[in-house]
mmCIF file of C-alpha atoms in Angstrom:
data_model
loop_
_atom_site.group_PDB
_atom_site.id
_atom_site.type_symbol
_atom_site.label_atom_id
_atom_site.label_comp_id
_atom_site.label_asym_id
_atom_site.label_seq_id
_atom_site.Cartn_x
_atom_site.Cartn_y
_atom_site.Cartn_z
ATOM 1 C CA MET A 545 21.258 -100.825 14.957
ATOM 2 C CA ARG A 546 24.866 -99.350 15.235
ATOM 3 C CA PRO A 547 27.668 -100.057 12.770
ATOM 4 C CA SER A 548 29.542 -101.894 15.365
ATOM 5 C CA GLU A 549 26.553 -104.238 16.286
ATOM 6 C CA THR A 550 26.477 -105.615 12.507
ATOM 7 C CA GLY A 551 30.210 -105.724 12.042
ATOM 8 C CA HIS A 552 29.994 -103.589 9.037
ATOM 9 C CA SER A 553 31.381 -100.124 9.613
ATOM 10 C CA LEU A 554 29.810 -98.297 6.883
ATOM 11 C CA GLU A 555 26.222 -99.627 7.399
ATOM 12 C CA TRP A 556 23.706 -97.005 8.558
ATOM 13 C CA PRO A 557 19.865 -96.810 8.978
ATOM 14 C CA GLY A 558 18.307 -95.686 5.533
ATOM 15 C CA ASP A 559 21.226 -97.552 3.556
ATOM 16 C CA GLU A 560 18.774 -100.194 2.408
ATOM 17 C CA PRO A 561 19.295 -101.150 -1.129
ATOM 18 C CA ARG A 562 16.753 -100.038 -3.436
ATOM 19 C CA THR A 563 16.047 -100.606 -7.287
ATOM 20 C CA THR A 564 17.435 -98.104 -9.935
ATOM 21 C CA ASN A 565 16.206 -97.414 -13.183
ATOM 22 C CA LEU A 566 18.027 -97.025 -16.321
ATOM 23 C CA VAL A 567 17.920 -93.200 -16.564
ATOM 24 C CA GLU A 568 19.316 -92.885 -13.075
ATOM 25 C CA LYS A 569 21.995 -95.358 -14.020
ATOM 26 C CA ILE A 570 22.774 -93.415 -16.931
ATOM 27 C CA GLU A 571 22.919 -89.922 -14.901
ATOM 28 C CA GLU A 572 25.366 -91.717 -12.319
ATOM 29 C CA VAL A 573 27.648 -92.889 -15.112
ATOM 30 C CA ALA A 574 27.668 -89.631 -16.788
ATOM 31 C CA SER A 575 28.402 -87.752 -13.661
ATOM 32 C CA MET A 576 31.415 -89.985 -12.872
ATOM 33 C CA ILE A 577 32.616 -89.633 -16.536
ATOM 34 C CA PHE A 578 32.275 -85.812 -16.431
ATOM 35 C CA PHE A 579 34.206 -85.678 -13.009
ATOM 36 C CA THR A 580 36.770 -88.127 -14.319
ATOM 37 C CA ILE A 581 37.444 -85.751 -17.389
ATOM 38 C CA MET A 582 37.652 -82.573 -15.320
ATOM 39 C CA PHE A 583 40.145 -84.522 -12.904
ATOM 40 C CA ILE A 584 42.506 -85.515 -15.966
ATOM 41 C CA SER A 585 42.057 -82.062 -17.522
ATOM 42 C CA VAL A 586 43.279 -80.404 -14.272
ATOM 43 C CA LEU A 587 46.271 -82.890 -13.823
ATOM 44 C CA ALA A 588 47.316 -82.299 -17.517
ATOM 45 C CA GLY A 589 46.707 -78.476 -17.172
ATOM 46 C CA VAL A 590 49.182 -78.710 -13.931
ATOM 47 C CA PHE A 591 51.789 -80.979 -15.584
ATOM 48 C CA TRP A 592 51.893 -79.006 -18.784
ATOM 49 C CA ARG A 593 52.059 -75.569 -16.971
ATOM 50 C CA TYR A 594 54.610 -76.520 -14.095
ATOM 51 C CA VAL A 595 56.585 -79.399 -15.328
ATOM 52 C CA LEU A 596 56.933 -78.583 -18.854
ATOM 53 C CA ASN A 597 56.351 -74.945 -18.753
ATOM 54 C CA ASP A 598 54.263 -75.015 -21.610
ATOM 55 C CA PRO A 599 50.552 -73.822 -20.477
ATOM 56 C CA LEU A 600 47.593 -75.306 -22.206
ATOM 57 C CA ILE A 601 44.547 -72.896 -22.609
ATOM 58 C CA TRP A 602 42.092 -75.871 -23.419
ATOM 59 C CA THR A 603 42.572 -77.667 -19.997
ATOM 60 C CA VAL A 604 40.804 -75.064 -17.923
ATOM 61 C CA ASN A 605 37.800 -74.518 -19.942
ATOM 62 C CA LEU A 606 37.481 -78.263 -20.360
ATOM 63 C CA ALA A 607 37.689 -78.600 -16.748
ATOM 64 C CA ILE A 608 35.244 -75.895 -15.936
ATOM 65 C CA ILE A 609 32.646 -77.374 -18.462
ATOM 66 C CA ALA A 610 33.206 -80.924 -16.972
ATOM 67 C CA PHE A 611 32.543 -79.620 -13.542
ATOM 68 C CA ILE A 612 29.475 -77.697 -14.418
ATOM 69 C CA CYS A 613 28.293 -80.989 -16.148
ATOM 70 C CA SER A 614 29.069 -83.449 -13.429
ATOM 71 C CA VAL A 615 27.437 -80.955 -10.725
ATOM 72 C CA LEU A 616 24.352 -80.456 -12.802
ATOM 73 C CA ILE A 617 23.907 -84.074 -13.805
ATOM 74 C CA GLY A 618 24.871 -85.340 -10.303
ATOM 75 C CA ALA A 619 22.420 -82.921 -8.532
ATOM 76 C CA GLY A 620 19.651 -84.806 -10.183
ATOM 77 C CA LEU A 621 20.505 -88.213 -8.622
ATOM 78 C CA PRO A 622 18.748 -87.520 -5.317
ATOM 79 C CA ASN A 623 15.851 -86.574 -6.886
ATOM 80 C CA TRP A 624 14.974 -90.116 -7.806
ATOM 81 C CA GLY A 625 14.863 -91.434 -4.443
ATOM 82 C CA ASP A 626 13.809 -88.147 -2.772
ATOM 83 C CA GLU A 627 16.985 -88.234 -0.916
ATOM 84 C CA HIS A 628 18.050 -84.336 -0.857
ATOM 85 C CA ILE A 629 18.852 -82.768 2.382
ATOM 86 C CA GLN A 630 15.634 -81.875 3.980
ATOM 87 C CA PHE A 631 14.865 -79.439 6.757
ATOM 88 C CA ASP A 632 11.865 -81.791 8.057
ATOM 89 C CA LEU A 633 11.713 -80.492 11.731
ATOM 90 C CA LEU A 634 8.174 -78.872 11.084
ATOM 91 C CA TYR A 635 7.222 -81.361 8.431
ATOM 92 C CA LYS A 636 7.766 -84.366 10.825
ATOM 93 C CA ARG A 637 5.383 -82.847 13.188
ATOM 94 C CA LEU A 638 2.293 -82.664 10.783
ATOM 95 C CA SER A 639 -0.174 -85.297 10.403
ATOM 96 C CA PRO A 640 0.170 -87.357 7.236
ATOM 97 C CA ARG A 641 -2.517 -85.232 5.389
ATOM 98 C CA TRP A 642 -0.725 -82.028 5.797
ATOM 99 C CA GLN A 643 2.683 -83.662 5.179
ATOM 100 C CA ARG A 644 1.367 -84.796 1.754
ATOM 101 C CA VAL A 645 0.110 -81.170 1.402
ATOM 102 C CA ALA A 646 3.426 -79.658 2.140
ATOM 103 C CA ARG A 647 5.156 -81.956 -0.071
ATOM 104 C CA MET A 648 2.776 -81.284 -3.024
ATOM 105 C CA ALA A 649 3.277 -77.553 -2.423
ATOM 106 C CA GLY A 650 7.005 -77.651 -2.532
ATOM 107 C CA ASN A 651 7.153 -79.959 -5.521
ATOM 108 C CA LEU A 652 4.766 -77.669 -7.331
ATOM 109 C CA LEU A 653 7.176 -74.769 -6.380
ATOM 110 C CA LEU A 654 9.979 -76.573 -7.801
ATOM 111 C CA VAL A 655 8.347 -77.674 -10.961
ATOM 112 C CA VAL A 656 7.174 -73.830 -11.505
ATOM 113 C CA THR A 657 10.514 -72.507 -10.826
ATOM 114 C CA PHE A 658 12.441 -74.913 -12.885
ATOM 115 C CA ALA A 659 9.779 -74.805 -15.740
ATOM 116 C CA LEU A 660 9.492 -71.242 -16.097
ATOM 117 C CA PRO A 661 13.388 -70.630 -17.390
ATOM 118 C CA ILE A 662 13.475 -73.450 -19.870
ATOM 119 C CA PRO A 663 12.219 -71.368 -23.018
ATOM 120 C CA ALA A 664 14.708 -68.573 -22.159
ATOM 121 C CA THR A 665 17.358 -71.109 -21.843
ATOM 122 C CA TRP A 666 16.570 -72.624 -24.839
ATOM 123 C CA GLU A 667 16.805 -69.384 -26.787
ATOM 124 C CA TYR A 668 20.021 -68.331 -24.981
ATOM 125 C CA LEU A 669 21.626 -71.712 -26.148
ATOM 126 C CA ALA A 670 20.627 -71.070 -29.715
ATOM 127 C CA PHE A 671 22.124 -67.774 -29.372
ATOM 128 C CA ILE A 672 25.456 -68.716 -28.020
ATOM 129 C CA THR A 673 25.877 -71.604 -30.301
ATOM 130 C CA GLU A 674 27.561 -69.237 -32.658
ATOM 131 C CA ASP A 675 30.608 -68.885 -30.276
ATOM 132 C CA SER A 676 33.250 -71.454 -29.784
ATOM 133 C CA VAL A 677 34.812 -72.432 -26.440
ATOM 134 C CA THR A 678 38.667 -71.223 -26.567
ATOM 135 C CA GLY A 679 40.877 -74.070 -27.481
ATOM 136 C CA LEU A 680 38.279 -76.663 -27.834
ATOM 137 C CA PRO A 681 36.396 -77.681 -31.014
ATOM 138 C CA LEU A 682 33.013 -77.230 -29.401
ATOM 139 C CA ASN A 683 30.477 -74.354 -29.384
ATOM 140 C CA PHE A 684 28.794 -72.892 -26.181
ATOM 141 C CA GLY A 685 25.480 -74.076 -26.931
ATOM 142 C CA VAL A 686 26.542 -77.679 -26.826
ATOM 143 C CA ALA A 687 28.927 -76.939 -24.029
ATOM 144 C CA PHE A 688 26.171 -75.589 -21.821
ATOM 145 C CA ALA A 689 23.096 -77.611 -23.136
ATOM 146 C CA VAL A 690 23.361 -79.463 -19.655
ATOM 147 C CA VAL A 691 21.795 -76.385 -17.960
ATOM 148 C CA LEU A 692 18.814 -77.109 -20.091
ATOM 149 C CA TRP A 693 18.909 -80.986 -19.427
ATOM 150 C CA PHE A 694 19.047 -80.047 -15.561
ATOM 151 C CA LEU A 695 16.080 -77.644 -15.850
ATOM 152 C CA VAL A 696 14.166 -80.578 -17.903
ATOM 153 C CA ALA A 697 15.222 -83.441 -15.534
ATOM 154 C CA THR A 698 14.135 -81.230 -12.299
ATOM 155 C CA VAL A 699 10.777 -80.610 -13.508
ATOM 156 C CA LEU A 700 10.367 -84.084 -14.568
ATOM 157 C CA HIS A 701 11.692 -85.783 -11.373
ATOM 158 C CA ARG A 702 9.830 -83.596 -9.124
ATOM 159 C CA GLY A 703 6.500 -83.572 -11.446
ATOM 160 C CA ARG A 704 6.879 -87.431 -11.058
ATOM 161 C CA LEU A 705 6.553 -87.091 -7.285
ATOM 162 C CA LEU A 706 3.575 -84.432 -7.644
ATOM 163 C CA LEU A 707 1.822 -87.101 -9.832
ATOM 164 C CA LYS A 708 2.426 -89.688 -7.198
ATOM 165 C CA ASP A 709 0.813 -87.849 -4.466
ATOM 166 C CA LEU A 710 -2.102 -86.745 -6.747
ATOM 167 C CA ARG A 711 -2.699 -90.385 -7.766
ATOM 168 C CA ALA A 712 -2.820 -91.250 -3.992
ATOM 169 C CA ILE A 713 -5.463 -88.568 -3.210
ATOM 170 C CA ALA A 714 -7.575 -89.852 -6.368
ATOM 171 C CA ARG A 715 -7.215 -93.475 -5.036
ATOM 172 C CA GLU A 716 -8.201 -92.570 -1.404
ATOM 173 C CA ARG A 717 -11.375 -90.658 -2.731
ATOM 174 C CA ALA A 718 -12.317 -93.519 -5.016
ATOM 175 C CA GLU A 719 -11.921 -95.850 -1.926
ATOM 176 C CA ARG A 720 -14.123 -93.557 0.257
ATOM 177 C CA ALA A 721 -16.711 -93.145 -2.487
ATOM 178 C CA SER A 722 -16.798 -97.011 -3.008
ATOM 179 C CA SER A 723 -17.056 -97.913 0.649
ATOM 180 C CA GLY A 724 -19.280 -94.982 1.697
#
């Protein structure tokens, strides 16, 4: 169905509404708040520097921290609906069984890859907590805790999808055992 056929210029296949959970809504709002903070901080920095000729140091640091938070929190949003960009040219040619195997392998790889740095990230955040961000009443550990959140959230999101596939396999095996 083309947008012109429906009369709505922004309606595309795959845009069907879906339910969202509380964590997803919180992530979305938090990402928008951090983006707004970044935007206002950049505008304030430009105004003070070029209009008032009195540059503010804290606006740059606040914008950088808000940008990092916005990106890392926003990057987790597509995980909920498995909506990340996917190169599935080969994947779509596989049988449903092999698609599941490929999906499980990919999710397992992501879970392991993102879980491994969690302890080191925790230790590093504890280490940098002693230092403060220039111009802000904030220590680096708090400012960059979003990195730890991103790692944990990705492990949980992808682990959820991996468990979903494992449960489907167990259900299919149970159905075969009961019918055979």
